[in-house]
PDB file of C-alpha atoms in Angstrom:
ATOM      1  CA  UNK A   1      32.155  52.888 151.707  1.00 67.00           C
ATOM      2  CA  UNK A   2      30.735  49.796 150.056  1.00 65.00           C
ATOM      3  CA  UNK A   3      27.268  51.404 149.963  1.00 68.00           C
ATOM      4  CA  UNK A   4      28.704  54.517 148.333  1.00 65.00           C
ATOM      5  CA  UNK A   5      30.425  52.473 145.630  1.00 67.00           C
ATOM      6  CA  UNK A   6      27.255  50.482 145.053  1.00 71.00           C
ATOM      7  CA  UNK A   7      25.209  53.672 144.778  1.00 62.00           C
ATOM      8  CA  UNK A   8      27.670  55.154 142.285  1.00 74.00           C
ATOM      9  CA  UNK A   9      27.714  51.961 140.221  1.00 67.00           C
ATOM     10  CA  UNK A  10      23.917  51.745 140.158  1.00 67.00           C
ATOM     11  CA  UNK A  11      23.614  55.437 139.268  1.00 68.00           C
ATOM     12  CA  UNK A  12      26.092  55.087 136.411  1.00 75.00           C
ATOM     13  CA  UNK A  13      24.306  51.993 135.123  1.00 72.00           C
ATOM     14  CA  UNK A  14      20.930  53.750 135.302  1.00 74.00           C
ATOM     15  CA  UNK A  15      22.369  56.757 133.492  1.00 75.00           C
ATOM     16  CA  UNK A  16      23.807  54.586 130.740  1.00 82.00           C
ATOM     17  CA  UNK A  17      20.505  52.752 130.327  1.00 84.00           C
ATOM     18  CA  UNK A  18      18.677  56.077 130.087  1.00 80.00           C
ATOM     19  CA  UNK A  19      21.053  57.380 127.416  1.00 83.00           C
ATOM     20  CA  UNK A  20      20.800  54.137 125.438  1.00 85.00           C
ATOM     21  CA  UNK A  21      17.017  54.286 125.751  1.00 85.00           C
ATOM     22  CA  UNK A  22      16.918  57.815 124.339  1.00 84.00           C
ATOM     23  CA  UNK A  23      19.246  56.780 121.503  1.00 87.00           C
ATOM     24  CA  UNK A  24      16.942  53.869 120.689  1.00 85.00           C
ATOM     25  CA  UNK A  25      13.990  56.247 120.740  1.00 84.00           C
ATOM     26  CA  UNK A  26      15.762  58.593 118.302  1.00 91.00           C
ATOM     27  CA  UNK A  27      16.399  55.717 115.889  1.00 91.00           C
ATOM     28  CA  UNK A  28      12.944  54.156 116.256  1.00 85.00           C
ATOM     29  CA  UNK A  29      10.932  57.336 115.710  1.00 88.00           C
ATOM     30  CA  UNK A  30      13.211  58.458 112.901  1.00 89.00           C
ATOM     31  CA  UNK A  31      12.459  55.330 110.892  1.00 88.00           C
ATOM     32  CA  UNK A  32       8.667  55.641 111.205  1.00 86.00           C
ATOM     33  CA  UNK A  33       7.019  57.176 108.181  1.00 82.00           C
ATOM     34  CA  UNK A  34       3.230  57.044 108.179  1.00 77.00           C
ATOM     35  CA  UNK A  35       1.309  59.671 106.233  1.00 82.00           C
ATOM     36  CA  UNK A  36      -1.454  61.461 108.098  1.00 87.00           C
ATOM     37  CA  UNK A  37      -3.666  64.312 107.045  1.00 94.00           C
ATOM     38  CA  UNK A  38      -2.777  67.455 108.953  1.00 97.00           C
ATOM     39  CA  UNK A  39      -3.460  71.167 108.998  1.00 97.00           C
ATOM     40  CA  UNK A  40       0.083  72.169 108.067  1.00 98.00           C
ATOM     41  CA  UNK A  41       3.465  70.774 107.086  1.00 98.00           C
ATOM     42  CA  UNK A  42       6.343  72.323 109.027  1.00 98.00           C
ATOM     43  CA  UNK A  43       9.758  72.087 107.368  1.00 98.00           C
ATOM     44  CA  UNK A  44      12.739  72.574 109.662  1.00 98.00           C
ATOM     45  CA  UNK A  45      15.325  74.934 108.264  1.00 96.00           C
ATOM     46  CA  UNK A  46      18.926  74.160 107.371  1.00 94.00           C
ATOM     47  CA  UNK A  47      21.763  76.027 105.710  1.00 92.00           C
ATOM     48  CA  UNK A  48      21.257  78.031 102.535  1.00 93.00           C
ATOM     49  CA  UNK A  49      23.842  79.684 100.348  1.00 92.00           C
ATOM     50  CA  UNK A  50      22.833  83.072  98.976  1.00 90.00           C
ATOM     51  CA  UNK A  51      19.286  81.882  98.387  1.00 91.00           C
ATOM     52  CA  UNK A  52      20.127  78.342  97.296  1.00 92.00           C
ATOM     53  CA  UNK A  53      19.080  75.673  99.811  1.00 95.00           C
ATOM     54  CA  UNK A  54      21.827  73.312 100.950  1.00 95.00           C
ATOM     55  CA  UNK A  55      21.556  69.622 100.076  1.00 95.00           C
ATOM     56  CA  UNK A  56      20.108  68.930 103.537  1.00 96.00           C
ATOM     57  CA  UNK A  57      17.445  71.610 103.150  1.00 97.00           C
ATOM     58  CA  UNK A  58      16.634  70.478  99.611  1.00 97.00           C
ATOM     59  CA  UNK A  59      16.009  66.936 100.858  1.00 97.00           C
ATOM     60  CA  UNK A  60      13.556  68.273 103.423  1.00 97.00           C
ATOM     61  CA  UNK A  61      11.813  70.489 100.887  1.00 98.00           C
ATOM     62  CA  UNK A  62      11.510  67.680  98.348  1.00 97.00           C
ATOM     63  CA  UNK A  63       9.862  65.569 101.046  1.00 97.00           C
ATOM     64  CA  UNK A  64       7.472  68.395 101.909  1.00 97.00           C
ATOM     65  CA  UNK A  65       6.613  68.770  98.229  1.00 97.00           C
ATOM     66  CA  UNK A  66       5.764  65.049  98.045  1.00 96.00           C
ATOM     67  CA  UNK A  67       3.454  65.426 101.034  1.00 96.00           C
ATOM     68  CA  UNK A  68       1.775  68.507  99.601  1.00 97.00           C
ATOM     69  CA  UNK A  69       1.244  66.770  96.250  1.00 96.00           C
ATOM     70  CA  UNK A  70      -0.308  63.848  98.126  1.00 95.00           C
ATOM     71  CA  UNK A  71      -2.735  66.388  99.643  1.00 95.00           C
ATOM     72  CA  UNK A  72      -1.823  65.582 103.218  1.00 95.00           C
ATOM     73  CA  UNK A  73      -1.996  69.318 104.045  1.00 96.00           C
ATOM     74  CA  UNK A  74      -2.810  72.583 102.297  1.00 95.00           C
ATOM     75  CA  UNK A  75      -0.167  74.751 103.936  1.00 98.00           C
ATOM     76  CA  UNK A  76       3.609  74.388 104.140  1.00 98.00           C
ATOM     77  CA  UNK A  77       5.507  76.426 106.720  1.00 99.00           C
ATOM     78  CA  UNK A  78       9.214  76.995 106.131  1.00 98.00           C
ATOM     79  CA  UNK A  79      11.451  77.963 109.031  1.00 98.00           C
ATOM     80  CA  UNK A  80      14.813  79.446 109.872  1.00 95.00           C
ATOM     81  CA  UNK A  81      16.520  82.802 110.172  1.00 93.00           C
ATOM     82  CA  UNK A  82      19.876  83.777 108.714  1.00 86.00           C
ATOM     83  CA  UNK A  83      23.496  83.881 109.776  1.00 80.00           C
ATOM     84  CA  UNK A  84      25.534  87.111 109.954  1.00 78.00           C
ATOM     85  CA  UNK A  85      26.354  88.235 106.419  1.00 74.00           C
ATOM     86  CA  UNK A  86      23.543  86.266 104.766  1.00 78.00           C
ATOM     87  CA  UNK A  87      21.407  88.216 102.308  1.00 87.00           C
ATOM     88  CA  UNK A  88      18.361  86.006 102.827  1.00 92.00           C
ATOM     89  CA  UNK A  89      16.938  83.538 105.324  1.00 96.00           C
ATOM     90  CA  UNK A  90      16.524  79.786 105.388  1.00 96.00           C
ATOM     91  CA  UNK A  91      12.749  80.260 105.420  1.00 96.00           C
ATOM     92  CA  UNK A  92      12.774  82.583 102.398  1.00 96.00           C
ATOM     93  CA  UNK A  93      15.101  80.427 100.305  1.00 96.00           C
ATOM     94  CA  UNK A  94      13.020  77.369 101.199  1.00 97.00           C
ATOM     95  CA  UNK A  95       9.830  79.157 100.177  1.00 98.00           C
ATOM     96  CA  UNK A  96      11.299  80.133  96.815  1.00 97.00           C
ATOM     97  CA  UNK A  97      12.454  76.562  96.213  1.00 98.00           C
ATOM     98  CA  UNK A  98       8.917  75.282  96.833  1.00 98.00           C
ATOM     99  CA  UNK A  99       7.418  77.971  94.594  1.00 98.00           C
ATOM    100  CA  UNK A 100       9.813  76.908  91.845  1.00 97.00           C
ATOM    101  CA  UNK A 101       8.541  73.341  92.272  1.00 97.00           C
ATOM    102  CA  UNK A 102       5.014  74.563  91.627  1.00 96.00           C
ATOM    103  CA  UNK A 103       3.427  75.333  94.985  1.00 97.00           C
ATOM    104  CA  UNK A 104       1.121  78.363  94.887  1.00 97.00           C
ATOM    105  CA  UNK A 105       2.266  81.395  96.847  1.00 97.00           C
ATOM    106  CA  UNK A 106      -0.691  81.180  99.208  1.00 97.00           C
ATOM    107  CA  UNK A 107       0.311  77.646 100.201  1.00 98.00           C
ATOM    108  CA  UNK A 108       3.755  78.532 101.582  1.00 98.00           C
ATOM    109  CA  UNK A 109       4.259  80.503 104.788  1.00 98.00           C
ATOM    110  CA  UNK A 110       7.843  81.533 105.594  1.00 98.00           C
ATOM    111  CA  UNK A 111       8.729  82.074 109.250  1.00 98.00           C
ATOM    112  CA  UNK A 112      12.219  83.638 109.168  1.00 96.00           C
ATOM    113  CA  UNK A 113      12.879  83.470 112.897  1.00 93.00           C
ATOM    114  CA  UNK A 114      15.021  81.207 115.008  1.00 91.00           C
ATOM    115  CA  UNK A 115      18.572  79.994 114.599  1.00 89.00           C
ATOM    116  CA  UNK A 116      17.939  76.697 116.378  1.00 94.00           C
ATOM    117  CA  UNK A 117      15.225  74.049 116.460  1.00 96.00           C
ATOM    118  CA  UNK A 118      13.491  75.228 119.623  1.00 95.00           C
ATOM    119  CA  UNK A 119      13.333  78.914 118.700  1.00 95.00           C
ATOM    120  CA  UNK A 120      12.184  78.124 115.156  1.00 96.00           C
ATOM    121  CA  UNK A 121       9.295  75.950 116.321  1.00 97.00           C
ATOM    122  CA  UNK A 122       8.240  78.427 118.995  1.00 95.00           C
ATOM    123  CA  UNK A 123       8.103  81.080 116.239  1.00 96.00           C
ATOM    124  CA  UNK A 124       6.020  78.754 114.048  1.00 97.00           C
ATOM    125  CA  UNK A 125       3.463  78.297 116.809  1.00 94.00           C
ATOM    126  CA  UNK A 126       2.026  81.810 116.337  1.00 93.00           C
ATOM    127  CA  UNK A 127       1.284  81.063 112.683  1.00 96.00           C
ATOM    128  CA  UNK A 128      -0.266  77.722 113.550  1.00 97.00           C
ATOM    129  CA  UNK A 129      -2.644  79.523 115.907  1.00 95.00           C
ATOM    130  CA  UNK A 130      -3.659  81.878 113.082  1.00 95.00           C
ATOM    131  CA  UNK A 131      -4.370  78.827 110.907  1.00 95.00           C
ATOM    132  CA  UNK A 132      -6.308  77.270 113.812  1.00 96.00           C
ATOM    133  CA  UNK A 133      -4.151  74.209 113.282  1.00 96.00           C
ATOM    134  CA  UNK A 134      -4.381  71.218 115.575  1.00 96.00           C
ATOM    135  CA  UNK A 135      -2.522  68.538 113.624  1.00 97.00           C
ATOM    136  CA  UNK A 136       0.953  69.160 112.241  1.00 98.00           C
ATOM    137  CA  UNK A 137       3.299  67.120 110.055  1.00 98.00           C
ATOM    138  CA  UNK A 138       6.977  67.760 110.755  1.00 98.00           C
ATOM    139  CA  UNK A 139       9.553  67.298 107.997  1.00 98.00           C
ATOM    140  CA  UNK A 140      13.202  66.970 108.963  1.00 97.00           C
ATOM    141  CA  UNK A 141      16.033  64.436 109.035  1.00 97.00           C
ATOM    142  CA  UNK A 142      15.273  61.064 110.676  1.00 96.00           C
ATOM    143  CA  UNK A 143      17.633  61.546 113.632  1.00 96.00           C
ATOM    144  CA  UNK A 144      16.290  65.064 114.235  1.00 97.00           C
ATOM    145  CA  UNK A 145      12.663  63.938 114.365  1.00 97.00           C
ATOM    146  CA  UNK A 146      12.221  62.990 118.038  1.00 97.00           C
ATOM    147  CA  UNK A 147      13.283  66.402 119.297  1.00 97.00           C
ATOM    148  CA  UNK A 148      11.020  68.216 116.837  1.00 97.00           C
ATOM    149  CA  UNK A 149       8.005  66.083 117.705  1.00 97.00           C
ATOM    150  CA  UNK A 150       8.632  66.548 121.425  1.00 96.00           C
ATOM    151  CA  UNK A 151       8.686  70.313 121.030  1.00 96.00           C
ATOM    152  CA  UNK A 152       5.555  70.420 118.865  1.00 96.00           C
ATOM    153  CA  UNK A 153       3.648  68.176 121.265  1.00 95.00           C
ATOM    154  CA  UNK A 154       4.767  70.271 124.224  1.00 95.00           C
ATOM    155  CA  UNK A 155       3.435  73.295 122.341  1.00 95.00           C
ATOM    156  CA  UNK A 156       0.062  71.561 122.318  1.00 94.00           C
ATOM    157  CA  UNK A 157      -0.186  70.073 118.826  1.00 97.00           C
ATOM    158  CA  UNK A 158      -0.861  66.587 117.581  1.00 96.00           C
ATOM    159  CA  UNK A 159       2.375  66.121 115.668  1.00 96.00           C
ATOM    160  CA  UNK A 160       3.412  63.480 113.145  1.00 95.00           C
ATOM    161  CA  UNK A 161       6.791  62.867 111.579  1.00 96.00           C
ATOM    162  CA  UNK A 162       7.598  62.582 107.888  1.00 96.00           C
ATOM    163  CA  UNK A 163      11.384  62.117 107.819  1.00 96.00           C
ATOM    164  CA  UNK A 164      13.461  62.563 104.704  1.00 96.00           C
ATOM    165  CA  UNK A 165      13.907  59.285 102.860  1.00 89.00           C
ATOM    166  CA  UNK A 166      16.956  60.054 100.757  1.00 87.00           C
ATOM    167  CA  UNK A 167      19.592  62.671 100.207  1.00 85.00           C
ATOM    168  CA  UNK A 168      21.780  64.593 102.610  1.00 82.00           C
ATOM    169  CA  UNK A 169      20.947  64.172 106.288  1.00 87.00           C
ATOM    170  CA  UNK A 170      18.689  61.165 105.777  1.00 90.00           C
ATOM    171  CA  UNK A 171      21.118  58.548 107.067  1.00 90.00           C
ATOM    172  CA  UNK A 172      21.144  57.455 110.715  1.00 90.00           C
ATOM    173  CA  UNK A 173      24.864  57.883 111.229  1.00 93.00           C
ATOM    174  CA  UNK A 174      26.434  57.199 114.616  1.00 94.00           C
ATOM    175  CA  UNK A 175      27.554  60.814 114.990  1.00 94.00           C
ATOM    176  CA  UNK A 176      24.111  62.218 114.101  1.00 95.00           C
ATOM    177  CA  UNK A 177      22.288  59.864 116.481  1.00 94.00           C
ATOM    178  CA  UNK A 178      24.789  60.641 119.246  1.00 94.00           C
ATOM    179  CA  UNK A 179      24.389  64.379 118.722  1.00 96.00           C
ATOM    180  CA  UNK A 180      20.595  64.197 118.714  1.00 95.00           C
ATOM    181  CA  UNK A 181      20.519  61.909 121.752  1.00 95.00           C
ATOM    182  CA  UNK A 182      22.427  64.575 123.671  1.00 94.00           C
ATOM    183  CA  UNK A 183      20.138  67.296 122.273  1.00 94.00           C
ATOM    184  CA  UNK A 184      16.979  65.419 123.317  1.00 95.00           C
ATOM    185  CA  UNK A 185      18.318  64.934 126.850  1.00 94.00           C
ATOM    186  CA  UNK A 186      19.280  68.610 127.047  1.00 93.00           C
ATOM    187  CA  UNK A 187      15.801  69.597 125.880  1.00 93.00           C
ATOM    188  CA  UNK A 188      14.066  67.317 128.383  1.00 91.00           C
ATOM    189  CA  UNK A 189      16.033  68.555 131.377  1.00 90.00           C
ATOM    190  CA  UNK A 190      17.008  72.123 130.519  1.00 84.00           C
ATOM    191  CA  UNK A 191      14.911  73.618 127.728  1.00 79.00           C
ATOM    192  CA  UNK A 192      11.382  72.268 128.024  1.00 76.00           C
ATOM    193  CA  UNK A 193      10.536  74.916 130.625  1.00 72.00           C
ATOM    194  CA  UNK A 194      10.971  77.585 127.914  1.00 68.00           C
ATOM    195  CA  UNK A 195       7.704  76.428 126.364  1.00 69.00           C
ATOM    196  CA  UNK A 196       4.663  77.992 127.934  1.00 50.00           C
ATOM    197  CA  UNK A 197       2.108  76.414 125.574  1.00 44.00           C
TER     198      UNK A 197
END
């Protein structure tokens, strides 16, 4: 009985340490912001309202625009499908926002597929192959970055993070870090097998 209790206690402690380690990883990677040249900038989608990007999506698009202006990549890929009743997609509204900022049409590739992070990035992968891309810069919220980079690297790309610096979604709140810690663990143990690349 004593051995059973010891085993349970050790297992619980190991589990807690693992969770805390993942949470620390989420925070650490989300605060790193080093600009690298890449073949494409991938902007993760977020809500849009009848063609107008939400504050969260605008923050991501503004960051992508900064990177494009700095000539870190020639192409920007916008992602995200739509919800029932929507007249447009996250990818399309994001593309229009970037065009309004001054990006040329040929520079922005909308990928209107996927209603979650994993499906969106798997859909992007086909377009990256067409571009013969090897290095990718991911733009999303800081707490969301680890999961996105994991997926892109599992798809076979050298991926770098350029998290949003200000605006909606850019703060490392306890609830956001907790949610993403759980999402990273779920991806590692349950979803990674969905990637064949």
